[in-house]
mmCIF file of C-alpha atoms in Angstrom:
data_model
loop_
_atom_site.group_PDB
_atom_site.id
_atom_site.type_symbol
_atom_site.label_atom_id
_atom_site.label_comp_id
_atom_site.label_asym_id
_atom_site.label_seq_id
_atom_site.Cartn_x
_atom_site.Cartn_y
_atom_site.Cartn_z
ATOM 1 C CA ALA A 1 -64.040 13.180 -58.882
ATOM 2 C CA ILE A 2 -63.112 12.042 -62.438
ATOM 3 C CA LYS A 3 -60.021 10.315 -61.108
ATOM 4 C CA ARG A 4 -62.059 8.562 -58.422
ATOM 5 C CA SER A 5 -64.669 7.550 -60.981
ATOM 6 C CA MET A 6 -61.847 6.124 -63.192
ATOM 7 C CA GLU A 7 -60.430 4.237 -60.163
ATOM 8 C CA GLU A 8 -63.792 2.793 -59.261
ATOM 9 C CA GLU A 9 -64.399 1.705 -62.962
ATOM 10 C CA GLY A 10 -60.947 0.122 -62.893
ATOM 11 C CA ARG A 11 -61.723 -1.803 -59.790
ATOM 12 C CA GLU A 12 -65.023 -2.832 -61.150
ATOM 13 C CA GLU A 13 -63.437 -4.100 -64.331
ATOM 14 C CA GLU A 14 -60.790 -5.936 -62.373
ATOM 15 C CA ARG A 15 -63.497 -7.522 -60.246
ATOM 16 C CA SER A 16 -65.613 -8.395 -63.217
ATOM 17 C CA SER A 17 -62.529 -9.976 -64.818
ATOM 18 C CA CYS A 18 -61.771 -12.064 -61.788
ATOM 19 C CA LEU A 19 -65.316 -13.282 -61.460
ATOM 20 C CA ARG A 20 -65.575 -14.132 -65.104
ATOM 21 C CA GLU A 21 -62.836 -16.654 -64.541
ATOM 22 C CA VAL A 22 -64.866 -18.864 -62.204
ATOM 23 C CA PRO A 23 -68.479 -19.164 -63.444
ATOM 24 C CA PHE A 24 -70.150 -22.376 -62.223
ATOM 25 C CA GLY A 25 -73.488 -22.146 -63.831
ATOM 26 C CA VAL A 26 -75.993 -20.356 -66.114
ATOM 27 C CA ASP A 27 -79.782 -20.232 -65.686
ATOM 28 C CA ALA A 28 -82.449 -20.274 -68.362
ATOM 29 C CA ARG A 29 -82.256 -16.473 -68.711
ATOM 30 C CA SER A 30 -78.547 -16.595 -69.546
ATOM 31 C CA ARG A 31 -77.572 -15.166 -66.153
ATOM 32 C CA ARG A 32 -74.167 -16.542 -65.106
ATOM 33 C CA TYR A 33 -73.450 -17.427 -61.456
ATOM 34 C CA TYR A 34 -69.891 -17.093 -59.750
ATOM 35 C CA HIS A 35 -68.481 -18.143 -56.478
ATOM 36 C CA PHE A 36 -65.424 -15.951 -55.743
ATOM 37 C CA SER A 37 -63.645 -17.135 -52.574
ATOM 38 C CA LEU A 38 -59.968 -17.610 -52.020
ATOM 39 C CA ARG A 39 -60.402 -20.277 -49.290
ATOM 40 C CA GLY A 40 -63.682 -21.601 -50.313
ATOM 41 C CA GLU A 41 -65.403 -20.310 -47.147
ATOM 42 C CA ASP A 42 -67.281 -17.368 -48.494
ATOM 43 C CA ALA A 43 -71.026 -17.902 -49.018
ATOM 44 C CA ARG A 44 -71.410 -14.965 -51.425
ATOM 45 C CA VAL A 45 -72.624 -15.891 -54.969
ATOM 46 C CA TYR A 46 -72.575 -13.210 -57.652
ATOM 47 C CA ARG A 47 -74.941 -13.099 -60.670
ATOM 48 C CA GLU A 48 -73.989 -11.586 -63.950
ATOM 49 C CA THR A 49 -76.907 -10.590 -66.090
ATOM 50 C CA PRO A 50 -76.091 -9.740 -69.835
ATOM 51 C CA GLN A 51 -77.834 -6.578 -71.016
ATOM 52 C CA GLN A 52 -80.172 -6.972 -73.945
ATOM 53 C CA MET A 53 -80.590 -4.514 -76.890
ATOM 54 C CA GLY A 54 -83.568 -4.410 -79.088
ATOM 55 C CA GLY A 55 -86.929 -6.043 -78.896
ATOM 56 C CA GLY A 56 -88.715 -8.877 -80.595
ATOM 57 C CA LYS A 57 -88.247 -12.506 -80.113
ATOM 58 C CA ASN A 58 -84.538 -12.406 -80.574
ATOM 59 C CA PRO A 59 -82.950 -9.481 -78.654
ATOM 60 C CA LYS A 60 -79.171 -9.117 -79.063
ATOM 61 C CA LEU A 61 -76.747 -9.345 -76.182
ATOM 62 C CA VAL A 62 -74.293 -6.433 -75.672
ATOM 63 C CA SER A 63 -70.848 -6.596 -74.112
ATOM 64 C CA GLU A 64 -71.689 -4.914 -70.902
ATOM 65 C CA GLU A 65 -73.166 -6.854 -67.959
ATOM 66 C CA ALA A 66 -75.072 -6.007 -64.748
ATOM 67 C CA TRP A 67 -73.599 -7.540 -61.623
ATOM 68 C CA GLU A 68 -75.502 -8.228 -58.424
ATOM 69 C CA THR A 69 -75.115 -10.354 -55.316
ATOM 70 C CA ALA A 70 -77.357 -13.350 -55.468
ATOM 71 C CA CYS A 71 -76.712 -14.416 -51.778
ATOM 72 C CA THR A 72 -74.383 -13.458 -48.972
ATOM 73 C CA SER A 73 -74.976 -16.238 -46.427
ATOM 74 C CA MET A 74 -75.571 -19.952 -46.245
ATOM 75 C CA GLU A 75 -79.238 -19.438 -45.497
ATOM 76 C CA GLU A 76 -79.566 -17.192 -48.566
ATOM 77 C CA MET A 77 -77.721 -19.700 -50.722
ATOM 78 C CA GLU A 78 -79.953 -22.482 -49.611
ATOM 79 C CA ALA A 79 -82.962 -20.284 -50.395
ATOM 80 C CA LEU A 80 -81.460 -19.464 -53.782
ATOM 81 C CA ALA A 81 -81.055 -23.195 -54.574
ATOM 82 C CA GLN A 82 -84.720 -23.843 -53.626
ATOM 83 C CA ASP A 83 -85.835 -20.982 -55.966
ATOM 84 C CA LEU A 84 -83.719 -22.358 -58.835
ATOM 85 C CA LYS A 85 -85.020 -25.847 -58.132
ATOM 86 C CA ARG A 86 -88.570 -24.646 -58.490
ATOM 87 C CA GLU A 87 -87.769 -23.091 -61.717
ATOM 88 C CA ALA A 88 -85.734 -26.134 -62.979
ATOM 89 C CA ALA A 89 -88.546 -28.168 -64.275
ATOM 90 C CA GLY A 90 -87.721 -29.064 -67.843
ATOM 91 C CA LYS A 91 -84.691 -26.747 -67.956
ATOM 92 C CA HIS A 92 -81.353 -28.447 -68.173
ATOM 93 C CA ALA A 93 -79.308 -25.388 -67.344
ATOM 94 C CA HIS A 94 -81.288 -24.847 -64.200
ATOM 95 C CA LYS A 95 -80.837 -28.417 -63.180
ATOM 96 C CA ARG A 96 -77.054 -28.316 -63.598
ATOM 97 C CA LEU A 97 -76.893 -24.976 -61.640
ATOM 98 C CA THR A 98 -79.014 -26.391 -58.803
ATOM 99 C CA LYS A 99 -76.999 -29.551 -58.728
ATOM 100 C CA HIS A 100 -73.851 -27.675 -58.380
ATOM 101 C CA LEU A 101 -75.270 -25.536 -55.497
ATOM 102 C CA THR A 102 -76.897 -28.402 -53.545
ATOM 103 C CA GLY A 103 -74.490 -31.172 -54.424
ATOM 104 C CA GLU A 104 -71.113 -29.465 -54.258
ATOM 105 C CA LEU A 105 -71.041 -25.775 -53.018
ATOM 106 C CA ILE A 106 -73.462 -25.962 -50.088
ATOM 107 C CA PRO A 107 -72.024 -29.298 -48.641
ATOM 108 C CA HIS A 108 -68.506 -27.876 -49.079
ATOM 109 C CA LEU A 109 -69.442 -24.608 -47.140
ATOM 110 C CA GLN A 110 -71.203 -26.687 -44.485
ATOM 111 C CA ALA A 111 -68.181 -28.838 -44.034
ATOM 112 C CA MET A 112 -65.909 -25.796 -43.829
ATOM 113 C CA ALA A 113 -68.272 -24.132 -41.363
ATOM 114 C CA SER A 114 -68.349 -27.366 -39.266
ATOM 115 C CA GLN A 115 -64.537 -27.680 -39.331
ATOM 116 C CA ARG A 116 -64.219 -23.997 -38.333
ATOM 117 C CA ASP A 117 -66.722 -24.467 -35.487
ATOM 118 C CA LYS A 118 -64.662 -27.468 -34.220
ATOM 119 C CA GLN A 119 -61.422 -25.483 -34.417
ATOM 120 C CA GLU A 120 -63.074 -22.543 -32.586
ATOM 121 C CA ARG A 121 -64.556 -24.846 -29.948
ATOM 122 C CA LYS A 122 -61.178 -26.502 -29.411
ATOM 123 C CA ALA A 123 -59.482 -23.104 -29.163
ATOM 124 C CA ARG A 124 -62.058 -21.973 -26.600
ATOM 125 C CA GLU A 125 -61.502 -25.118 -24.615
ATOM 126 C CA LEU A 126 -57.815 -24.590 -24.691
ATOM 127 C CA GLU A 127 -58.255 -21.031 -23.650
ATOM 128 C CA ASP A 128 -60.650 -21.943 -20.910
ATOM 129 C CA MET A 129 -58.208 -24.480 -19.346
ATOM 130 C CA PRO A 130 -56.010 -22.033 -17.524
ATOM 131 C CA ARG A 131 -59.000 -19.964 -16.665
ATOM 132 C CA LYS A 132 -60.664 -23.001 -15.021
ATOM 133 C CA ARG A 133 -57.403 -23.670 -13.101
ATOM 134 C CA SER A 134 -57.198 -20.014 -12.171
ATOM 135 C CA SER A 135 -60.800 -20.038 -11.061
ATOM 136 C CA ARG A 136 -60.243 -23.139 -8.930
ATOM 137 C CA LEU A 137 -57.229 -21.522 -7.297
ATOM 138 C CA ALA A 138 -59.246 -18.370 -6.804
ATOM 139 C CA CYS A 139 -62.036 -20.392 -5.224
ATOM 140 C CA LEU A 140 -59.570 -22.095 -2.818
ATOM 141 C CA ALA A 141 -57.980 -18.763 -2.034
ATOM 142 C CA SER A 142 -61.513 -17.336 -1.341
ATOM 143 C CA VAL A 143 -62.337 -20.348 0.953
ATOM 144 C CA LYS A 144 -59.032 -19.847 2.836
ATOM 145 C CA GLU A 145 -59.715 -16.090 3.225
ATOM 146 C CA GLU A 146 -63.208 -16.764 4.585
ATOM 147 C CA GLU A 147 -61.831 -19.338 7.010
ATOM 148 C CA ASP A 148 -59.204 -16.740 8.091
ATOM 149 C CA ARG A 149 -61.961 -14.120 8.510
ATOM 150 C CA GLN A 150 -64.114 -16.463 10.565
ATOM 151 C CA ARG A 151 -61.031 -17.352 12.729
ATOM 152 C CA ARG A 152 -60.303 -13.660 13.278
ATOM 153 C CA VAL A 153 -63.978 -13.080 14.243
ATOM 154 C CA GLN A 154 -63.851 -15.973 16.658
ATOM 155 C CA ASP A 155 -60.602 -14.781 18.188
ATOM 156 C CA ALA A 156 -62.067 -11.339 18.552
ATOM 157 C CA LEU A 157 -65.240 -12.774 20.295
ATOM 158 C CA GLU A 158 -63.103 -14.882 22.655
ATOM 159 C CA ALA A 159 -60.986 -11.905 23.483
ATOM 160 C CA GLU A 160 -63.997 -9.826 24.215
ATOM 161 C CA GLU A 161 -65.458 -12.595 26.476
ATOM 162 C CA GLU A 162 -62.128 -12.802 28.281
ATOM 163 C CA ARG A 163 -62.047 -9.080 28.769
ATOM 164 C CA LYS A 164 -65.613 -9.121 30.139
ATOM 165 C CA ARG A 165 -64.704 -11.987 32.489
ATOM 166 C CA ARG A 166 -61.718 -10.137 33.822
ATOM 167 C CA GLU A 167 -63.776 -6.970 34.274
ATOM 168 C CA GLU A 168 -66.373 -8.878 36.132
ATOM 169 C CA GLU A 169 -63.689 -10.461 38.366
ATOM 170 C CA ARG A 170 -62.261 -6.976 39.016
ATOM 171 C CA LEU A 171 -65.688 -5.518 39.899
ATOM 172 C CA GLN A 172 -66.514 -8.433 42.126
ATOM 173 C CA GLY A 173 -63.156 -8.142 43.905
ATOM 174 C CA GLU A 174 -63.873 -4.385 44.500
ATOM 175 C CA ARG A 175 -67.381 -5.137 45.810
ATOM 176 C CA GLU A 176 -65.995 -7.835 48.211
ATOM 177 C CA ALA A 177 -63.252 -5.445 49.325
ATOM 178 C CA ALA A 178 -65.864 -2.757 49.920
ATOM 179 C CA GLU A 179 -67.936 -5.132 51.912
ATOM 180 C CA ARG A 180 -65.000 -6.253 53.980
ATOM 181 C CA LYS A 181 -64.145 -2.643 54.669
ATOM 182 C CA GLU A 182 -67.680 -1.818 55.660
ATOM 183 C CA GLN A 183 -67.827 -4.889 57.916
ATOM 184 C CA ALA A 184 -64.469 -3.987 59.520
ATOM 185 C CA LYS A 185 -65.842 -0.429 60.257
ATOM 186 C CA ARG A 186 -69.055 -1.905 61.781
ATOM 187 C CA ASP A 187 -66.936 -4.246 63.887
ATOM 188 C CA ARG A 188 -64.879 -1.349 65.137
ATOM 189 C CA ASP A 189 -67.994 0.789 65.927
ATOM 190 C CA ALA A 190 -69.460 -2.119 67.757
ATOM 191 C CA ARG A 191 -66.336 -2.689 69.855
ATOM 192 C CA ARG A 192 -66.124 1.020 70.522
ATOM 193 C CA GLU A 193 -69.779 1.101 71.566
ATOM 194 C CA ALA A 194 -69.264 -1.920 73.808
ATOM 195 C CA SER A 195 -66.169 -0.298 75.397
ATOM 196 C CA LEU A 196 -68.083 2.764 76.132
ATOM 197 C CA VAL A 197 -70.972 0.961 77.771
ATOM 198 C CA GLU A 198 -68.540 -1.096 79.721
ATOM 199 C CA ARG A 199 -66.732 2.111 81.027
ATOM 200 C CA GLU A 200 -70.067 3.794 81.944
ATOM 201 C CA ALA A 201 -71.130 0.766 83.805
ATOM 202 C CA LEU A 202 -67.873 0.584 85.742
ATOM 203 C CA SER A 203 -68.063 4.334 86.480
ATOM 204 C CA MET A 204 -71.672 3.945 87.821
ATOM 205 C CA LYS A 205 -70.538 0.986 90.012
ATOM 206 C CA ARG A 206 -67.732 3.128 91.504
ATOM 207 C CA ASP A 207 -70.122 5.965 92.153
ATOM 208 C CA ILE A 208 -72.463 3.593 94.025
ATOM 209 C CA GLU A 209 -69.674 2.146 96.065
ATOM 210 C CA ARG A 210 -68.455 5.598 97.092
ATOM 211 C CA ALA A 211 -72.020 6.565 98.072
ATOM 212 C CA VAL A 212 -72.407 3.578 100.355
#
């Protein structure tokens, strides 16, 4: 725990040392403001408040400072600038600090954000180009697949219609054949009946002739 505490104190001292190298303004309460960003894109502003010792009208400043984050985003930075601007009336330090925020730091960050947005938009457009082409090819493939499906369905319907037509022709042929067979049977029965009648008539005629 002691080692961890010493490491944290060491990191804090290193951070404080780095931030002390880039102060960009001091307000009327002797609080110093720092913008620590390697590429100038970070919207975080740190505030260093010197600790005071003693009371009265002229308190003494001690070597230790209290650090805090004054803002972490562009919106918070703009709000910080507005707060300092309201407090800047008649205070030269406030005016210089506000001028640096509104005249230099905020425009720079806005320009960097705009440039980053353009780069990201261009990257997305380049990334979407093959996707659009792939989507177009996929759409064409889908259309062709649907056309093939409809063609298969149409072929199946036509095949079913042809099967029904042939089945109907087969049944019609069977019905006609059955009718022809039945008609032939009736014709044979009729000829047989006529032959019997004719033989009976001939037999009766002979019987009559013999009787006479």
